[in-house]
Short mmCIF file of C-alpha atoms and ligand atoms in Angstrom, two decimals:
data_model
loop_
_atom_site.label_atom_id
_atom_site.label_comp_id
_atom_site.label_asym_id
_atom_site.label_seq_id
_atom_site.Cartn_x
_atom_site.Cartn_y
_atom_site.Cartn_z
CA UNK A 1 23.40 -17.72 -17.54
CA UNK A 2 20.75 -15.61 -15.73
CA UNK A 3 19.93 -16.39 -12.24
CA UNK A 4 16.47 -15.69 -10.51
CA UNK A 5 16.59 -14.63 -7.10
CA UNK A 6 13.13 -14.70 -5.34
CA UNK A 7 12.91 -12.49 -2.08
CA UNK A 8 11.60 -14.11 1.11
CA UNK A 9 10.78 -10.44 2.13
CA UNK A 10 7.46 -11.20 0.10
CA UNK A 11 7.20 -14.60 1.20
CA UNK A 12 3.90 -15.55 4.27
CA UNK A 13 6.95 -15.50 7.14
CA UNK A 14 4.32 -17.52 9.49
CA UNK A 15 5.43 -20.80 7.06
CA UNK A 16 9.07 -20.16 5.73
CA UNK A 17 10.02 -23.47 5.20
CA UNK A 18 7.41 -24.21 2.58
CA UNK A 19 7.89 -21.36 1.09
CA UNK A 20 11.32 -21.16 0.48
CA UNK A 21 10.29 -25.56 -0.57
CA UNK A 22 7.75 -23.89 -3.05
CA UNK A 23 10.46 -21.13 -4.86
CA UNK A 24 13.18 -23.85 -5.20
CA UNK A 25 10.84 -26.51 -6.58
CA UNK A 26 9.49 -23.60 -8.47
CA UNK A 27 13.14 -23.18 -10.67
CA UNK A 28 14.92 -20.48 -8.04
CA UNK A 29 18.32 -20.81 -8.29
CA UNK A 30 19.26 -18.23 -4.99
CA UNK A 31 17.54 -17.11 -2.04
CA UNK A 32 17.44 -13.67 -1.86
CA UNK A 33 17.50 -12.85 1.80
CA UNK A 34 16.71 -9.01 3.03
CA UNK A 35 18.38 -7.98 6.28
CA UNK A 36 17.12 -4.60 7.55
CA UNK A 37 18.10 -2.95 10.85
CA UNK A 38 15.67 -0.09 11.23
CA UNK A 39 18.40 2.32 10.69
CA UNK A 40 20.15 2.23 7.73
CA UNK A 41 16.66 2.00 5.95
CA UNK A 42 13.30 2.17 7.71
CA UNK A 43 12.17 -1.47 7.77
CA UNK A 44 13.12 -4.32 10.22
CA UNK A 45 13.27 -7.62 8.85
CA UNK A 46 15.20 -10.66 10.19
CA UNK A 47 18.54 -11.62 10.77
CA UNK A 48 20.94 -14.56 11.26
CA UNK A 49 19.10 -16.64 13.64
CA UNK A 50 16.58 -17.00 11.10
CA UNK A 51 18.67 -17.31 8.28
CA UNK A 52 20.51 -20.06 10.11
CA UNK A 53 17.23 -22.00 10.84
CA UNK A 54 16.47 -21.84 7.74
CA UNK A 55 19.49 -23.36 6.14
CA UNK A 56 19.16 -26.65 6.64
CA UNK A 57 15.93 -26.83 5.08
CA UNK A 58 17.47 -25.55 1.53
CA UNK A 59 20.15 -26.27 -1.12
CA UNK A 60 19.27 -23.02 -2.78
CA UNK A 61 22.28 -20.27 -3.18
CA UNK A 62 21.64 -18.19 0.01
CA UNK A 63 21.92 -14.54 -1.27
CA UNK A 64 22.34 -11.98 1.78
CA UNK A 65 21.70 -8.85 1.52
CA UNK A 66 22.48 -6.75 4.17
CA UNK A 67 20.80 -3.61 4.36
CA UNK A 68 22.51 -2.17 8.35
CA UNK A 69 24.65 0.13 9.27
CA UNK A 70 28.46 -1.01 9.68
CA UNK A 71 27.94 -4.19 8.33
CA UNK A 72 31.38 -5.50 9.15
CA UNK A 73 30.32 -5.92 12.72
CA UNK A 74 28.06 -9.18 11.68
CA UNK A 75 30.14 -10.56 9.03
CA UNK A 76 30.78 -13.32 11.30
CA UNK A 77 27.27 -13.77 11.98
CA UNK A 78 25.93 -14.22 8.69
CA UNK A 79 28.80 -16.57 7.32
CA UNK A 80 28.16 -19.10 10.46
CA UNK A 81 23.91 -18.75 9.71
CA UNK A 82 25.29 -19.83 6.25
CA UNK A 83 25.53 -17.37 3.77
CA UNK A 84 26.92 -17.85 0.33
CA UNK A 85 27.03 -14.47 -1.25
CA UNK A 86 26.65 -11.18 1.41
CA UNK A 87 26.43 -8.09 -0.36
CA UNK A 88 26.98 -4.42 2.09
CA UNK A 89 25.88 -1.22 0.74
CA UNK A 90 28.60 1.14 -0.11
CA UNK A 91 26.44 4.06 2.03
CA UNK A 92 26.68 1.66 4.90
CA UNK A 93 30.41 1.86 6.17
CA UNK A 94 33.34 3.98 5.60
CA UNK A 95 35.64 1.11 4.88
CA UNK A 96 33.32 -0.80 2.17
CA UNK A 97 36.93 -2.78 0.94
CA UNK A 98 38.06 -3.65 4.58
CA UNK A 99 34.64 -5.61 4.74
CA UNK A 100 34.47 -6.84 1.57
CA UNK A 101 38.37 -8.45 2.24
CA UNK A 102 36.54 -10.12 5.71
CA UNK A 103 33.84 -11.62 3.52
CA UNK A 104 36.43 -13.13 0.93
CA UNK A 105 38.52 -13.96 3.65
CA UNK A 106 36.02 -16.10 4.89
CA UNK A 107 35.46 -17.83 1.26
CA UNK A 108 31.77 -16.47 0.74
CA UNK A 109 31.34 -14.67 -2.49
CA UNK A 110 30.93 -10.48 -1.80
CA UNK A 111 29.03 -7.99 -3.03
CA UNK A 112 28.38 -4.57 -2.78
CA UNK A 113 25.21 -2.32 -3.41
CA UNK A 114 24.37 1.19 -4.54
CA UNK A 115 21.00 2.96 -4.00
CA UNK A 116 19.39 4.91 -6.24
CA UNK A 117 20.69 8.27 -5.18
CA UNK A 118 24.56 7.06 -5.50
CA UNK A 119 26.21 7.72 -8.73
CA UNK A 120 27.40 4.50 -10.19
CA UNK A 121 30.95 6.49 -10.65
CA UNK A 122 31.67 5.35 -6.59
CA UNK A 123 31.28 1.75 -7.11
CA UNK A 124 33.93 1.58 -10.02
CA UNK A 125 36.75 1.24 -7.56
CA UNK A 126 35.79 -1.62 -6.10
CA UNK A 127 34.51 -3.64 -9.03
CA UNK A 128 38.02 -5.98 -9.22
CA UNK A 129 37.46 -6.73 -5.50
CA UNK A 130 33.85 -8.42 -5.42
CA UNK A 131 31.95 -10.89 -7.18
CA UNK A 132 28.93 -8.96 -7.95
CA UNK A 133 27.48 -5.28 -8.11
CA UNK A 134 24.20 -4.62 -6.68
CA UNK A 135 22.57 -1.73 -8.58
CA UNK A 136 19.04 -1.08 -6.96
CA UNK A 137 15.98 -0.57 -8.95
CA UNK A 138 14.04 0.71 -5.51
CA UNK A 139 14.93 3.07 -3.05
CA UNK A 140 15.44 -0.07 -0.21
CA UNK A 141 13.67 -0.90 2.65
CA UNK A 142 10.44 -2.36 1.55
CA UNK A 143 9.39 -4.95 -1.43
CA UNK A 144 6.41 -3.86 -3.71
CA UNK A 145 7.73 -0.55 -4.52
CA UNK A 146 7.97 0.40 -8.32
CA UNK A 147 11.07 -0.64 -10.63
CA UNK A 148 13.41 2.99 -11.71
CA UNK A 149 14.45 2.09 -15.22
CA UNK A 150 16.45 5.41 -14.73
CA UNK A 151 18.84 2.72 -12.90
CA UNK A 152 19.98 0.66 -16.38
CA UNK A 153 22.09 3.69 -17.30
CA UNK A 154 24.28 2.41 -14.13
CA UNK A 155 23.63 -1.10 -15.06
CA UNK A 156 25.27 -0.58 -18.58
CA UNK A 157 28.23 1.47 -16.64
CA UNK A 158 28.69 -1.40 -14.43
CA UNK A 159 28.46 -4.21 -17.43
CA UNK A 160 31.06 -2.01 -20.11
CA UNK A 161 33.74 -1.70 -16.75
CA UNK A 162 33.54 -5.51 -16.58
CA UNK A 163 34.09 -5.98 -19.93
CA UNK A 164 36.78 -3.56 -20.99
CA UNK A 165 38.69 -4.64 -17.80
CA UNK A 166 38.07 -8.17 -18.40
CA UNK A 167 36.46 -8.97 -14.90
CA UNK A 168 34.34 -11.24 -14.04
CA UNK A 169 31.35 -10.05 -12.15
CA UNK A 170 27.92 -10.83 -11.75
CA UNK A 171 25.51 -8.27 -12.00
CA UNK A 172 22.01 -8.09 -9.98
CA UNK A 173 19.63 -5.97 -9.92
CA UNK A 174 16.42 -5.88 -7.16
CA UNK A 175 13.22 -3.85 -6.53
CA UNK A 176 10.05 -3.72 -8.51
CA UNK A 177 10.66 -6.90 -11.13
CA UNK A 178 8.71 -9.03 -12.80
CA UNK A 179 8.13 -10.93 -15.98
CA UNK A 180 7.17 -7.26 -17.42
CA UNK A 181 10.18 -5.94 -17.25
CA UNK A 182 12.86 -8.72 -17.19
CA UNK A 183 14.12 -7.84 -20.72
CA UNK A 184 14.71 -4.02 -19.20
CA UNK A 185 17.41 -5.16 -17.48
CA UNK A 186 18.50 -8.57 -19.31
CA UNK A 187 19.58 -6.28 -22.28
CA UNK A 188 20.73 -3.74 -20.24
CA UNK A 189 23.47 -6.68 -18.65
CA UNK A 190 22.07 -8.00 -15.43
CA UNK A 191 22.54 -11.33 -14.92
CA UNK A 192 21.07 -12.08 -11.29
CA UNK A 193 17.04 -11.32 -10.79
CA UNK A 194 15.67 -10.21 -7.64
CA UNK A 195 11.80 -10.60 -7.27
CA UNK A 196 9.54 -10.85 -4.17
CA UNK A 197 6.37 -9.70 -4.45
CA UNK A 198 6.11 -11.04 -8.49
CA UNK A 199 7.13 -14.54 -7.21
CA UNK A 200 5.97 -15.15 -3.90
CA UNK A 201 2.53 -13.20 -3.87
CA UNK A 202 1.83 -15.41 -7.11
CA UNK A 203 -0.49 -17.84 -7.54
CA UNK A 204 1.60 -19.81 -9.36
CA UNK A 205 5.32 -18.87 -8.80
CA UNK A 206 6.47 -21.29 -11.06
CA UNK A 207 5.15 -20.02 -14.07
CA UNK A 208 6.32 -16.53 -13.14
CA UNK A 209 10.03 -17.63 -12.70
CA UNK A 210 9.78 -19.40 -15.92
CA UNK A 211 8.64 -16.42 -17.89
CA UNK A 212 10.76 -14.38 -16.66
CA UNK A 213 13.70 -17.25 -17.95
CA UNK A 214 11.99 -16.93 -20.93
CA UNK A 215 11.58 -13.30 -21.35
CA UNK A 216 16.17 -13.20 -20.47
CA UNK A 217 16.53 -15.68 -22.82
CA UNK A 218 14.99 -14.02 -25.59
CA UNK A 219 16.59 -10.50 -24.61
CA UNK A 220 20.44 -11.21 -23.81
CA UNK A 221 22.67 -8.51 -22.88
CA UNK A 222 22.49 -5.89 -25.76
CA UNK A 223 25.84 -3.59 -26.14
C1 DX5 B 301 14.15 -3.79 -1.01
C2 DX5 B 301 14.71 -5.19 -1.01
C3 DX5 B 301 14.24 -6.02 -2.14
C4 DX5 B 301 12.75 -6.31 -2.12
C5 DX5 B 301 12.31 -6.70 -3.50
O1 DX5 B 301 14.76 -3.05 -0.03
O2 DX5 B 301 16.12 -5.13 -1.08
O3 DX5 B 301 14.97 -7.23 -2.22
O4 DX5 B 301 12.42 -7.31 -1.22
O5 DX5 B 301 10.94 -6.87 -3.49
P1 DX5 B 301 10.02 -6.56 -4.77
O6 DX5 B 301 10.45 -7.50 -5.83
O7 DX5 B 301 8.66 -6.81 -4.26
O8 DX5 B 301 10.27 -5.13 -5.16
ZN1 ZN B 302 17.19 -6.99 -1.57
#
């Protein structure tokens, strides 16, 4: 099953609520939500208080991804705004599998990210311990950059591991995706879509998320 996750980064932030209305109406199945700190990358985006007003307003899988340095101080945070998946980067912390043990701990699925410049041989490790691997497609901190298929080399690492060890993991990918380029990383073994800017700055979202259904459907995971 492939899962598109549209990223309220891209979304008009002056009317959140019908946005995140129009993306879940629109076939979404998460709600990809970017958490930036200014530090760790660039950008500042929002945080809990936010993501916790917007909660009620959704049934859509919230999908946080937290993009701050030493994550494990706000793990509390984002599970009480609501959160049903948080990923941390494994740059972030120095103890990625102490945080990763709060989040299960607190029953919300985990996962952890890499960015382009970390070799995909550092998040092997941890693959048994989370739900889903992150591999970025952008450099992070801001949406509407271009997609790096240099990156499905990693995906493919990440996808073999899970097989041969017989895990099961969810694999997601985020930065620069569209319909275009769905079947890139479909065949490559990514299973959860991250798009902002291709969704939300559409005119019609909903025929965007449904080609890019289409497009995974017709290119499934390809050994
Ligand atoms: C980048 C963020 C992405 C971004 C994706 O740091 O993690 O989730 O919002 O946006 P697009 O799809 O526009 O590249
Ligand atoms: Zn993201």
């Amino acid at each position: 099953m492939i899962y598109i996750a549209p990223s309220l980064l891209a979304a008009d932030f002056a009317n959140l609520k019908t946005e995140i209305r129009t993306v879940a109406d629109a076939g979404a199945n998460y709600l990809h939500l970017d958490v930036m700190d200014g530090a760790f990358v660039p950008n500042i985006s929002f945080g809990a208080p936010v993501i916790s007003a917007l909660r009620p307003h959704s049934k859509l899988i919230f999908d946080v991804h937290l993009m701050i340095n030493d994550p494990g101080r706000y793990i509390n945070d984002f599970v009480k705004a609501g959160a049903d998946l948080i990923t941390i980067h494994l740059e972030s912390c120095s103890d990625p599998a102490k945080v990763l043990k709060e989040i299960r701990d607190r029953e919300v699925r985990c996962g952890l990210a890499i960015s382009p410049a970390t070799p995909v041989e550092e998040i092997l490790p941890y693959l048994s311990q989370i739900d889903m691997a992150l591999i970025m497609t952008v450099v992070p901190g801001f949406g509407g950059q271009k997609f790096m298929p240099d990156m499905m080399e990693k995906v493919r690492t990440v996808k073999r591991y899970a097989l041969t060890h017989n895990l099961k993991l969810d694999i997601q990918v985020d930065g620069g995706i569209s319909a275009e380029n769905t079947a890139t990383v479909t065949e490559a073994g990514a299973n959860i879509i991250v798009a902002g800017s291709a969704i939300f700055k559409a005119k019609k979202p909903r025929a965007v998320i449904e080609a890019m259904r289409k497009e995974a459907e017709k290119h499934p995971y390809k050994a």
